[in-house]
Amino acid sequence: MLLPPGAPTACDSSTTAPTCVARIGGISFRVSKVAASQLINRVLLLEDTLRKHNIPVPVPTSTLDCHAYLVKRQAPSQAPPSPDQHPHSTHLGSLGHEIGTYSHRLDGRTTIPTTQHPGGCIDDELDQLSKRLGSLRVAEDGQLRYYGATSNMHLLNEAPGPQADSAPFCGYDADTCLAQAGVGHTVPRELEDHLIGLYFAWENPFIHVVDEDVFLNTRARALSQSTTDPKSQSPYYNQVLVNAMCAIGSAFTDRIILELPSPLAEFFGRRARVLLDADMDSPSVATVQALVIMSAHEAAVMRDARGWLYSGMAMRLAVDLALHMDPDPYVKKGTMDQHDVVARRVAFWGTFLVDLGWSYYVGRLTMHINLDGVTVPKPSHKSGKSRAWTHYTDEAIQPFNAPAPRQYPDTIDHVLEHQVSLYVIMVQLQKIFNDIKLHSRGIVNSSTKKVTRDLIHWRQSLPPEISTESIFQSSITLPHTLLLHMQYHEVMIFANHPLIAGASGAMTTDIREGCAESARAIALILQIYKQQWSLRRMNIQGVHMIFSATLVHLLLSCTSEDSSTREAAVNDLKVCCEALKELSIAFRSATRALDSIAKTKEKWQASLDNPDMDTTLKTYFQVQQPISDPKIWQAVDEVICQEQNMHQSGPQLDDVSWLDGWMAMQAMTADPFALGLA
């Protein structure tokens, strides 16, 4: 029962009386002044929290000045003022009665004893109620979990004990399940170390979801312990994560392990899936990281449905573990330390990047959370520490006179900081794609132009360590820096999309030039990458970037009437196709991209080279005459077929029905840069 407004009360902050008294219908309710002061402190804290989260503070029902009241409570004792000096005593009585009412609801007491200790039950209950905005609680599995405003779980002072069947796999159970799945082989520690090293060198810097120092230190402690007690396990290390890393690392090695099944990447991927099933009963930060890495592995082997699912699971679980929340309050309480802060921040932003990357890869609506609700600080190079990137390959484990891997000053903190800001722009562009049917072409055109301006500003604001100039002026540019620039140019291609950015029925000159410039830049960066690092090892996201650029080069090769432009496009097409061919050793998805390019060329040739057909393709690309010069198609054929012949034993793309949809090009509903990738 809440106290009605205007109910008679007696509560004087300056008197020595220990309680406030509220009366309703002859019944008196006594509330400690200490409790009232604590509640006011709590109200001020909650209001401050609301402001930090940009949530409007409710309009007060009284004119009580909480700050003034607290100052008066803390001031030296003075003569009691007259009743007319306390116009807010009624409101204080109301607050006191609400405390009593909440107490009755929680534990059945109808009144609060006047002798209540300030740090006793009343403070605990107020602490529980104040966390309605959301907080971390220890769940049944011993992991910290986030419960928000509409949850009642925060009322539990202590979590129930763990269920017997809720503990993650450990010891004999894990070995048994792996054996039953046919992947129970013993993995040499030396091989595991090597594959993890390859993962950290070539995959993690651009999909930065694991802090290397935290992981390696935690792993060293875990391997030195003989116990398999789940309670002693760190949230930043488990066997699911280890096997996921090894699955990706296997794509970067040429070693043949006769004792283990082949392909090695699928062997470790299968192990990770088996262990994941039980780990989901008690997930941790390591589970989030494993899901992100497993989604990359599934993309590499063309199981897009499973990869898309893993990415979404990772984002959901990241929120479950409150990785999106600012950990600073918990650091101050001693609940977390700086290692927790770093590991959680890296895990969240890596998950965010992968979730949005998957959305672009398959051309679907992203499931990531609204950034307005994210309070964990964005990555910043200022918060990072000086570190080195190691050029780690199979040569590092050669048995005789193997040279030590070379190390270079790492740019990972700069890359991650600006990668996040680039993806924020990508979110804006995706909203345009999602709402494209709701707006006219003119509105879409103006929106994409704004995104283009934002992208140009992003590029101009890059620090010297990762700027465009550094790529061409430095003798060495790290792989993740090169990939960041490739990502920028791919987004530029999307922002100047040939089939959505035009306000008229034909592709305008500026759209064509915008696409061509970014596609040429990707081809140039690929040549730099190949010269410095070889294309044998590259982050999985590079496949999609190259695919997008290749389609533009194919487009220009088939539709440009200027011979010099056409020749340059064919040369760039060759660069991109060669890159896809080399990447197909590690990623089957690169093979699919090459097959799609070949099928696209056949469809375009049939449409553009027919003198009796006035096709939509001719109209849109402003092709005045049929392309009857056989040298044009011959040059394109030589490029594509030459690279295709190098992987005839690989999987072939049987279903290319998406090309028929692309050919329709009606009302901007077909899209050669997004369709057919899933």
PDB file of C-alpha atoms in Angstrom, residues 130-325:
ATOM      1  CA  SER A 130      17.819   0.166  -7.083  1.00  0.00           C
ATOM      2  CA  LYS A 131      19.177  -2.352  -9.593  1.00  0.00           C
ATOM      3  CA  ARG A 132      16.029  -2.366 -11.650  1.00  0.00           C
ATOM      4  CA  LEU A 133      18.021  -0.557 -14.335  1.00  0.00           C
ATOM      5  CA  GLY A 134      20.115  -3.675 -14.805  1.00  0.00           C
ATOM      6  CA  SER A 135      23.045  -5.314 -13.113  1.00  0.00           C
ATOM      7  CA  LEU A 136      25.334  -8.308 -13.129  1.00  0.00           C
ATOM      8  CA  ARG A 137      24.394 -11.243 -10.913  1.00  0.00           C
ATOM      9  CA  VAL A 138      26.062 -14.573 -10.300  1.00  0.00           C
ATOM     10  CA  ALA A 139      23.913 -17.202 -12.007  1.00  0.00           C
ATOM     11  CA  GLU A 140      23.457 -20.885 -11.194  1.00  0.00           C
ATOM     12  CA  ASP A 141      26.555 -21.832 -13.160  1.00  0.00           C
ATOM     13  CA  GLY A 142      28.753 -19.381 -11.264  1.00  0.00           C
ATOM     14  CA  GLN A 143      29.077 -17.005 -14.236  1.00  0.00           C
ATOM     15  CA  LEU A 144      28.205 -13.322 -14.115  1.00  0.00           C
ATOM     16  CA  ARG A 145      25.017 -12.659 -16.061  1.00  0.00           C
ATOM     17  CA  TYR A 146      23.174  -9.458 -16.914  1.00  0.00           C
ATOM     18  CA  TYR A 147      19.568  -8.963 -15.797  1.00  0.00           C
ATOM     19  CA  GLY A 148      17.800  -5.832 -16.945  1.00  0.00           C
ATOM     20  CA  ALA A 149      14.914  -3.607 -15.966  1.00  0.00           C
ATOM     21  CA  THR A 150      12.092  -6.104 -16.527  1.00  0.00           C
ATOM     22  CA  SER A 151      13.804  -9.047 -14.838  1.00  0.00           C
ATOM     23  CA  ASN A 152      13.072 -10.202 -11.295  1.00  0.00           C
ATOM     24  CA  MET A 153      16.244 -12.262 -11.070  1.00  0.00           C
ATOM     25  CA  HIS A 154      18.109  -9.391  -9.442  1.00  0.00           C
ATOM     26  CA  LEU A 155      16.064  -9.977  -6.271  1.00  0.00           C
ATOM     27  CA  LEU A 156      18.010 -13.162  -5.555  1.00  0.00           C
ATOM     28  CA  ASN A 157      20.724 -12.442  -3.025  1.00  0.00           C
ATOM     29  CA  GLU A 158      22.464 -15.704  -3.774  1.00  0.00           C
ATOM     30  CA  ALA A 159      22.247 -17.914  -6.802  1.00  0.00           C
ATOM     31  CA  PRO A 160      21.172 -21.527  -6.333  1.00  0.00           C
ATOM     32  CA  GLY A 161      23.919 -24.084  -6.373  1.00  0.00           C
ATOM     33  CA  PRO A 162      24.990 -25.440  -9.751  1.00  0.00           C
ATOM     34  CA  GLN A 163      22.985 -28.311 -11.160  1.00  0.00           C
ATOM     35  CA  ALA A 164      24.734 -31.633 -11.442  1.00  0.00           C
ATOM     36  CA  ASP A 165      24.275 -31.698 -15.194  1.00  0.00           C
ATOM     37  CA  SER A 166      25.035 -28.030 -15.831  1.00  0.00           C
ATOM     38  CA  ALA A 167      28.808 -28.142 -15.509  1.00  0.00           C
ATOM     39  CA  PRO A 168      30.779 -27.924 -18.759  1.00  0.00           C
ATOM     40  CA  PHE A 169      32.493 -30.955 -20.193  1.00  0.00           C
ATOM     41  CA  CYS A 170      35.669 -31.857 -18.406  1.00  0.00           C
ATOM     42  CA  GLY A 171      37.966 -34.830 -18.256  1.00  0.00           C
ATOM     43  CA  TYR A 172      36.448 -38.172 -19.117  1.00  0.00           C
ATOM     44  CA  ASP A 173      33.078 -36.815 -20.287  1.00  0.00           C
ATOM     45  CA  ALA A 174      34.636 -34.618 -22.964  1.00  0.00           C
ATOM     46  CA  ASP A 175      36.940 -37.375 -24.168  1.00  0.00           C
ATOM     47  CA  THR A 176      34.039 -39.805 -24.384  1.00  0.00           C
ATOM     48  CA  CYS A 177      31.873 -37.475 -26.449  1.00  0.00           C
ATOM     49  CA  LEU A 178      34.743 -36.606 -28.777  1.00  0.00           C
ATOM     50  CA  ALA A 179      35.475 -40.289 -29.276  1.00  0.00           C
ATOM     51  CA  GLN A 180      31.822 -41.039 -30.011  1.00  0.00           C
ATOM     52  CA  ALA A 181      31.857 -38.282 -32.632  1.00  0.00           C
ATOM     53  CA  GLY A 182      34.904 -39.811 -34.287  1.00  0.00           C
ATOM     54  CA  VAL A 183      37.247 -36.955 -33.356  1.00  0.00           C
ATOM     55  CA  GLY A 184      38.697 -38.250 -30.108  1.00  0.00           C
ATOM     56  CA  HIS A 185      42.249 -38.338 -31.438  1.00  0.00           C
ATOM     57  CA  THR A 186      45.097 -37.115 -29.269  1.00  0.00           C
ATOM     58  CA  VAL A 187      46.285 -33.722 -30.500  1.00  0.00           C
ATOM     59  CA  PRO A 188      50.004 -33.057 -29.918  1.00  0.00           C
ATOM     60  CA  ARG A 189      50.608 -29.978 -27.777  1.00  0.00           C
ATOM     61  CA  GLU A 190      53.206 -28.737 -30.260  1.00  0.00           C
ATOM     62  CA  LEU A 191      50.616 -28.809 -33.068  1.00  0.00           C
ATOM     63  CA  GLU A 192      48.037 -27.047 -30.930  1.00  0.00           C
ATOM     64  CA  ASP A 193      50.545 -24.318 -30.066  1.00  0.00           C
ATOM     65  CA  HIS A 194      51.441 -23.882 -33.738  1.00  0.00           C
ATOM     66  CA  LEU A 195      47.855 -23.578 -34.950  1.00  0.00           C
ATOM     67  CA  ILE A 196      46.996 -21.109 -32.201  1.00  0.00           C
ATOM     68  CA  GLY A 197      50.033 -19.060 -33.248  1.00  0.00           C
ATOM     69  CA  LEU A 198      48.791 -19.009 -36.850  1.00  0.00           C
ATOM     70  CA  TYR A 199      45.355 -17.920 -35.667  1.00  0.00           C
ATOM     71  CA  PHE A 200      46.741 -14.984 -33.698  1.00  0.00           C
ATOM     72  CA  ALA A 201      48.971 -13.913 -36.591  1.00  0.00           C
ATOM     73  CA  TRP A 202      46.503 -14.000 -39.489  1.00  0.00           C
ATOM     74  CA  GLU A 203      42.900 -14.104 -38.261  1.00  0.00           C
ATOM     75  CA  ASN A 204      42.630 -12.406 -34.889  1.00  0.00           C
ATOM     76  CA  PRO A 205      44.182  -9.016 -35.794  1.00  0.00           C
ATOM     77  CA  PHE A 206      41.314  -8.135 -38.151  1.00  0.00           C
ATOM     78  CA  ILE A 207      38.538 -10.085 -36.427  1.00  0.00           C
ATOM     79  CA  HIS A 208      39.916  -9.046 -33.050  1.00  0.00           C
ATOM     80  CA  VAL A 209      37.797 -10.974 -30.585  1.00  0.00           C
ATOM     81  CA  VAL A 210      40.467 -12.480 -28.298  1.00  0.00           C
ATOM     82  CA  ASP A 211      43.074 -10.550 -26.337  1.00  0.00           C
ATOM     83  CA  GLU A 212      46.220 -12.580 -26.937  1.00  0.00           C
ATOM     84  CA  ASP A 213      47.947 -11.801 -23.641  1.00  0.00           C
ATOM     85  CA  VAL A 214      44.910 -12.627 -21.516  1.00  0.00           C
ATOM     86  CA  PHE A 215      44.310 -15.869 -23.401  1.00  0.00           C
ATOM     87  CA  LEU A 216      47.901 -17.106 -23.340  1.00  0.00           C
ATOM     88  CA  ASN A 217      48.359 -16.302 -19.645  1.00  0.00           C
ATOM     89  CA  THR A 218      45.073 -17.979 -18.757  1.00  0.00           C
ATOM     90  CA  ARG A 219      45.934 -20.993 -20.894  1.00  0.00           C
ATOM     91  CA  ALA A 220      49.326 -21.356 -19.230  1.00  0.00           C
ATOM     92  CA  ARG A 221      47.690 -21.404 -15.791  1.00  0.00           C
ATOM     93  CA  ALA A 222      45.029 -23.871 -16.922  1.00  0.00           C
ATOM     94  CA  LEU A 223      47.584 -26.276 -18.389  1.00  0.00           C
ATOM     95  CA  SER A 224      49.668 -26.152 -15.224  1.00  0.00           C
ATOM     96  CA  GLN A 225      46.717 -27.210 -13.066  1.00  0.00           C
ATOM     97  CA  SER A 226      45.825 -30.856 -12.630  1.00  0.00           C
ATOM     98  CA  THR A 227      42.251 -30.234 -11.524  1.00  0.00           C
ATOM     99  CA  THR A 228      39.291 -30.354 -13.890  1.00  0.00           C
ATOM    100  CA  ASP A 229      36.905 -28.750 -11.409  1.00  0.00           C
ATOM    101  CA  PRO A 230      34.617 -26.409 -13.404  1.00  0.00           C
ATOM    102  CA  LYS A 231      34.691 -23.892 -10.540  1.00  0.00           C
ATOM    103  CA  SER A 232      38.417 -23.387 -11.062  1.00  0.00           C
ATOM    104  CA  GLN A 233      38.091 -22.715 -14.779  1.00  0.00           C
ATOM    105  CA  SER A 234      38.601 -19.212 -16.129  1.00  0.00           C
ATOM    106  CA  PRO A 235      35.857 -17.562 -18.212  1.00  0.00           C
ATOM    107  CA  TYR A 236      38.517 -16.711 -20.808  1.00  0.00           C
ATOM    108  CA  TYR A 237      39.687 -20.222 -21.648  1.00  0.00           C
ATOM    109  CA  ASN A 238      38.029 -23.498 -22.581  1.00  0.00           C
ATOM    110  CA  GLN A 239      38.472 -26.322 -25.059  1.00  0.00           C
ATOM    111  CA  VAL A 240      35.748 -25.022 -27.365  1.00  0.00           C
ATOM    112  CA  LEU A 241      37.777 -21.861 -27.907  1.00  0.00           C
ATOM    113  CA  VAL A 242      41.023 -23.801 -28.358  1.00  0.00           C
ATOM    114  CA  ASN A 243      39.556 -26.083 -31.022  1.00  0.00           C
ATOM    115  CA  ALA A 244      37.888 -23.160 -32.808  1.00  0.00           C
ATOM    116  CA  MET A 245      41.252 -21.387 -32.987  1.00  0.00           C
ATOM    117  CA  CYS A 246      42.894 -24.552 -34.293  1.00  0.00           C
ATOM    118  CA  ALA A 247      40.205 -24.893 -36.975  1.00  0.00           C
ATOM    119  CA  ILE A 248      41.072 -21.457 -38.358  1.00  0.00           C
ATOM    120  CA  GLY A 249      44.800 -21.955 -37.830  1.00  0.00           C
ATOM    121  CA  SER A 250      44.621 -25.173 -39.853  1.00  0.00           C
ATOM    122  CA  ALA A 251      43.606 -23.155 -42.906  1.00  0.00           C
ATOM    123  CA  PHE A 252      46.960 -21.363 -42.754  1.00  0.00           C
ATOM    124  CA  THR A 253      49.262 -24.375 -42.528  1.00  0.00           C
ATOM    125  CA  ASP A 254      50.628 -26.661 -45.220  1.00  0.00           C
ATOM    126  CA  ARG A 255      51.657 -29.312 -42.730  1.00  0.00           C
ATOM    127  CA  ILE A 256      50.222 -32.801 -43.136  1.00  0.00           C
ATOM    128  CA  ILE A 257      49.520 -34.625 -39.877  1.00  0.00           C
ATOM    129  CA  LEU A 258      49.157 -38.297 -40.732  1.00  0.00           C
ATOM    130  CA  GLU A 259      47.848 -39.183 -37.266  1.00  0.00           C
ATOM    131  CA  LEU A 260      44.841 -36.860 -37.615  1.00  0.00           C
ATOM    132  CA  PRO A 261      41.939 -36.870 -40.080  1.00  0.00           C
ATOM    133  CA  SER A 262      42.008 -34.635 -43.124  1.00  0.00           C
ATOM    134  CA  PRO A 263      41.108 -31.891 -43.794  1.00  0.00           C
ATOM    135  CA  LEU A 264      42.569 -30.690 -40.542  1.00  0.00           C
ATOM    136  CA  ALA A 265      40.337 -27.611 -40.309  1.00  0.00           C
ATOM    137  CA  GLU A 266      37.195 -29.744 -40.458  1.00  0.00           C
ATOM    138  CA  PHE A 267      38.597 -32.086 -37.811  1.00  0.00           C
ATOM    139  CA  PHE A 268      39.036 -29.251 -35.318  1.00  0.00           C
ATOM    140  CA  GLY A 269      35.769 -27.642 -36.366  1.00  0.00           C
ATOM    141  CA  ARG A 270      33.956 -30.877 -35.590  1.00  0.00           C
ATOM    142  CA  ARG A 271      35.616 -31.084 -32.177  1.00  0.00           C
ATOM    143  CA  ALA A 272      34.548 -27.531 -31.387  1.00  0.00           C
ATOM    144  CA  ARG A 273      30.926 -28.305 -32.305  1.00  0.00           C
ATOM    145  CA  VAL A 274      30.841 -31.395 -30.092  1.00  0.00           C
ATOM    146  CA  LEU A 275      32.198 -29.493 -27.095  1.00  0.00           C
ATOM    147  CA  LEU A 276      30.001 -26.460 -27.740  1.00  0.00           C
ATOM    148  CA  ASP A 277      26.807 -28.385 -27.061  1.00  0.00           C
ATOM    149  CA  ALA A 278      27.689 -28.951 -23.416  1.00  0.00           C
ATOM    150  CA  ASP A 279      29.449 -25.619 -22.986  1.00  0.00           C
ATOM    151  CA  MET A 280      26.210 -23.793 -23.796  1.00  0.00           C
ATOM    152  CA  ASP A 281      24.820 -25.043 -20.468  1.00  0.00           C
ATOM    153  CA  SER A 282      27.335 -22.825 -18.717  1.00  0.00           C
ATOM    154  CA  PRO A 283      28.605 -20.332 -21.313  1.00  0.00           C
ATOM    155  CA  SER A 284      31.365 -17.859 -20.628  1.00  0.00           C
ATOM    156  CA  VAL A 285      33.268 -15.140 -22.456  1.00  0.00           C
ATOM    157  CA  ALA A 286      35.357 -17.890 -24.059  1.00  0.00           C
ATOM    158  CA  THR A 287      32.135 -19.349 -25.481  1.00  0.00           C
ATOM    159  CA  VAL A 288      31.320 -16.023 -27.131  1.00  0.00           C
ATOM    160  CA  GLN A 289      34.779 -15.879 -28.651  1.00  0.00           C
ATOM    161  CA  ALA A 290      34.562 -19.491 -29.819  1.00  0.00           C
ATOM    162  CA  LEU A 291      31.223 -18.857 -31.544  1.00  0.00           C
ATOM    163  CA  VAL A 292      32.667 -15.879 -33.416  1.00  0.00           C
ATOM    164  CA  ILE A 293      35.653 -17.906 -34.596  1.00  0.00           C
ATOM    165  CA  MET A 294      33.482 -20.896 -35.483  1.00  0.00           C
ATOM    166  CA  SER A 295      31.281 -18.639 -37.617  1.00  0.00           C
ATOM    167  CA  ALA A 296      34.389 -17.697 -39.619  1.00  0.00           C
ATOM    168  CA  HIS A 297      35.273 -21.360 -40.093  1.00  0.00           C
ATOM    169  CA  GLU A 298      31.761 -22.160 -41.308  1.00  0.00           C
ATOM    170  CA  ALA A 299      31.963 -19.297 -43.807  1.00  0.00           C
ATOM    171  CA  ALA A 300      35.264 -20.649 -45.091  1.00  0.00           C
ATOM    172  CA  VAL A 301      33.736 -24.070 -45.825  1.00  0.00           C
ATOM    173  CA  MET A 302      30.531 -22.577 -47.323  1.00  0.00           C
ATOM    174  CA  ARG A 303      28.167 -23.588 -44.507  1.00  0.00           C
ATOM    175  CA  ASP A 304      26.694 -20.123 -44.401  1.00  0.00           C
ATOM    176  CA  ALA A 305      23.531 -21.028 -42.494  1.00  0.00           C
ATOM    177  CA  ARG A 306      25.510 -22.412 -39.568  1.00  0.00           C
ATOM    178  CA  GLY A 307      27.992 -19.535 -39.659  1.00  0.00           C
ATOM    179  CA  TRP A 308      25.189 -16.953 -39.650  1.00  0.00           C
ATOM    180  CA  LEU A 309      23.614 -18.783 -36.706  1.00  0.00           C
ATOM    181  CA  TYR A 310      26.860 -18.893 -34.714  1.00  0.00           C
ATOM    182  CA  SER A 311      27.376 -15.170 -35.227  1.00  0.00           C
ATOM    183  CA  GLY A 312      23.891 -14.399 -33.928  1.00  0.00           C
ATOM    184  CA  MET A 313      24.373 -16.714 -30.961  1.00  0.00           C
ATOM    185  CA  ALA A 314      27.603 -14.927 -30.103  1.00  0.00           C
ATOM    186  CA  MET A 315      25.887 -11.541 -30.023  1.00  0.00           C
ATOM    187  CA  ARG A 316      23.009 -12.836 -27.890  1.00  0.00           C
ATOM    188  CA  LEU A 317      25.423 -14.440 -25.467  1.00  0.00           C
ATOM    189  CA  ALA A 318      27.553 -11.282 -25.336  1.00  0.00           C
ATOM    190  CA  VAL A 319      24.520  -9.397 -24.049  1.00  0.00           C
ATOM    191  CA  ASP A 320      23.708 -12.231 -21.646  1.00  0.00           C
ATOM    192  CA  LEU A 321      27.160 -11.782 -20.124  1.00  0.00           C
ATOM    193  CA  ALA A 322      26.806  -7.973 -20.150  1.00  0.00           C
ATOM    194  CA  LEU A 323      29.823  -7.511 -22.382  1.00  0.00           C
ATOM    195  CA  HIS A 324      28.062  -4.438 -23.770  1.00  0.00           C
ATOM    196  CA  MET A 325      28.074  -2.713 -20.367  1.00  0.00           C
TER     197      MET A 325
END
